[in-house]
Amino acid sequence: MTIFPGRRRAALALALSGVLALTATACGDDGSGGAGGEGTEGSGKGKITFWDNNGGVRTDVWKEIIADFEKANPDIDVEYVGVASKEVQSKYDTAIQGGALPDVGGVGAAMLAGIAAQNALEPLDQRIEKSSLFGKLNKGMVDSVRAAGGQDELFTVPTSASNGVLYYRTDLFEAAGLQEPSTWSAFYAAADKLTAKDKNQFGYTIRGGAGSIAQALDAMYGQSGIQSFWENDKTTVNDPRNVAALEKYVGLFKKNTPAADVNNDFTKMVAQWDSGQIGMLNHNLGSYQDHVKALTTEKFRGIPSPTLDNGTRVMVSNPVDGLGLFSSSKNKAAAWKFIEFAASHASNSTWNKSAGAIPANTEAAQDPWIQEAEPTKLAADVLFGGKATIVQLPYYLPDWNTISKADNEANFQKVLLGSMTAKKFADTLAEQLNEAQAEWKSQQK
């Protein structure tokens, strides 16, 4: 039986009401924000818990920021919990149902609406207006996370944007006599020329595992040139031009990519590109420093997504990351102090320099390191300089993260392996999105 988004959310809401009713009577309050309910401002001192939504990858820089915060606020102790990015959605869902949320957590725009719809996040507009952050957050990122929340309220303080990047091996391109893959035509030509299977050399590495859908959508819209995700409340995902683009893109699999790519998430894909002889990789700014360490800046470049031959560049939006204050926190005052500190000039610059991402703090965005990190500089120029049409993905749909991950990543693997057509994949995705959009619209009336 197919469970469509509306029915899934209704079932979740019913289950939630029962679970929360039980936990309200069964659990006591330890002051850490884990007992559910509406929470309190607290004393502004004591212990708070922070969940990092990209644990392991960014653990070291967060521990540095936490140490600085605790030095500046000796009466507050921050417990750090690192959560792997592929597990964070399910961990938040479980915590909401069980009443065990942290005080503060990293919440990307892709999962924001689903968490906000369950009343788990505190609206932050009034806190920002009274804080040192007022007027110092990138307006585009603020607008993005506000829209992503789906309720015209700000449920996270934006911290960074991490645009899609095409990384390519300059040494391999030079040896093959190839020009920069700045157009889709050049991209496909390079993928062919750099592939030598008998030498275990490939032109490209494709993302077939966790996180594959966003990358596939970027390739689809980038090649089709379609500039809107919706047309009269029906998605353009299964437009014939997008289907044709997807067919061409998945045609790279095993022809110009390793067969193991079918299971690759970003960590495996990045490690494979850094250590092997693969010409090109699509990922975001977050892996830039890894490439620098593995290859040095002499052997690769990171450029914005390719253009069409006429110079048109279309990209899908990348989710803005941010920090959320959970409504169940029993020490919101201390939790907010931490968020304010983490999004301040110095801390936001430190975090984004480590990640190679674009800072949300406008003062941090002027720091010298951005000019030295070429992919970040180019991405910021495209994102804020009007050099691309950005197709806004519907992060505001509470079911977006489930549809784009759990419901369809396995289907994308079937397309790669030839057991599902690109059209069937796109039609299935479109059907789910159209229903989710219709339900969301009905709730806005």
XYZ file of N, CA and C in Angstrom, residues 163-170 180-182 273 279-285 287-288 291-292 295-306 313 356 373-380 382:
138
model
N 26.636 26.512 -1.466
C 26.175 26.255 -2.823
C 26.811 25.030 -3.460
N 26.104 24.495 -4.451
C 26.671 23.406 -5.233
C 27.871 23.880 -6.037
N 28.888 23.032 -6.110
C 30.140 23.369 -6.794
C 30.530 22.206 -7.700
N 31.065 22.502 -8.867
C 31.678 21.477 -9.709
C 33.187 21.553 -9.485
N 33.719 20.571 -8.791
C 35.163 20.477 -8.579
C 35.777 19.689 -9.728
N 36.898 20.157 -10.247
C 37.571 19.399 -11.302
C 39.085 19.421 -11.110
N 39.709 18.335 -11.525
C 41.154 18.169 -11.375
C 41.871 18.923 -12.477
N 42.468 20.042 -12.134
C 43.156 20.854 -13.134
C 44.342 20.110 -13.743
N 38.301 24.231 -19.080
C 37.448 24.201 -17.889
C 36.020 23.769 -18.261
N 35.397 22.884 -17.469
C 34.053 22.388 -17.787
C 32.965 23.382 -17.363
N 32.999 24.562 -17.945
C 32.095 25.629 -17.525
C 30.716 25.523 -18.169
N 37.164 10.811 -4.640
C 37.699 11.813 -5.576
C 39.059 12.319 -5.120
N 38.040 12.716 -12.665
C 38.172 14.081 -13.161
C 37.295 15.108 -12.476
N 36.018 14.770 -12.222
C 35.073 15.780 -11.733
C 34.182 15.236 -10.621
N 33.734 16.149 -9.787
C 32.897 15.834 -8.633
C 31.939 16.985 -8.386
N 30.659 16.688 -8.221
C 29.698 17.697 -7.765
C 29.495 17.547 -6.272
N 29.733 18.599 -5.550
C 29.421 18.634 -4.123
C 29.273 20.100 -3.753
N 29.080 20.373 -2.468
C 28.935 21.771 -2.071
C 30.246 22.317 -1.516
N 30.188 23.535 -1.034
C 31.391 24.196 -0.536
C 31.982 23.510 0.695
N 33.082 20.647 1.311
C 34.220 19.729 1.186
C 35.494 20.418 0.684
N 35.449 21.733 0.510
C 36.590 22.445 -0.065
C 37.881 22.209 0.718
N 39.513 18.913 0.130
C 40.238 18.827 -1.146
C 41.588 19.538 -1.070
N 41.607 20.663 -0.358
C 42.871 21.389 -0.202
C 43.899 20.519 0.507
N 44.787 17.471 -2.010
C 45.320 17.724 -3.348
C 46.160 18.987 -3.470
N 46.033 19.906 -2.518
C 46.553 21.272 -2.589
C 45.794 22.034 -3.679
N 45.816 23.333 -3.600
C 45.064 24.158 -4.555
C 45.663 24.113 -5.960
N 46.822 23.495 -6.113
C 47.464 23.425 -7.433
C 46.835 22.368 -8.336
N 46.064 21.437 -7.769
C 45.573 20.307 -8.559
C 44.067 20.309 -8.803
N 43.361 21.311 -8.278
C 41.914 21.326 -8.519
C 41.380 22.749 -8.462
N 40.179 22.909 -9.006
C 39.419 24.149 -8.868
C 37.980 23.780 -8.536
N 37.280 24.717 -7.932
C 35.854 24.557 -7.684
C 35.111 25.715 -8.307
N 34.245 25.418 -9.259
C 33.547 26.466 -10.000
C 32.031 26.290 -9.848
N 31.252 27.341 -10.101
C 29.793 27.198 -10.055
C 29.298 26.188 -11.082
N 28.074 25.731 -10.895
C 27.484 24.745 -11.802
C 27.586 25.215 -13.256
N 27.724 24.283 -14.197
C 27.881 24.655 -15.614
C 26.687 25.438 -16.154
N 22.659 30.109 -16.761
C 22.961 29.234 -15.628
C 21.728 29.118 -14.742
N 34.334 26.228 4.543
C 34.429 26.781 3.200
C 33.109 27.331 2.710
N 39.611 31.802 -0.538
C 38.952 30.524 -0.826
C 38.156 30.688 -2.122
N 38.784 30.365 -3.248
C 38.200 30.691 -4.556
C 36.777 30.149 -4.758
N 36.488 28.873 -4.467
C 35.119 28.392 -4.690
C 34.078 29.165 -3.887
N 34.414 29.549 -2.649
C 33.492 30.322 -1.822
C 33.258 31.691 -2.429
N 34.325 32.329 -2.884
C 34.217 33.651 -3.513
C 33.363 33.582 -4.775
N 33.606 32.585 -5.628
C 32.845 32.451 -6.873
C 31.382 32.133 -6.593
N 31.142 31.263 -5.597
C 29.768 30.893 -5.257
C 29.003 32.090 -4.725
N 29.641 32.885 -3.867
C 28.986 34.074 -3.326
C 28.682 35.066 -4.433
N 28.072 34.379 -7.593
C 26.931 33.877 -8.376
C 25.638 34.018 -7.590
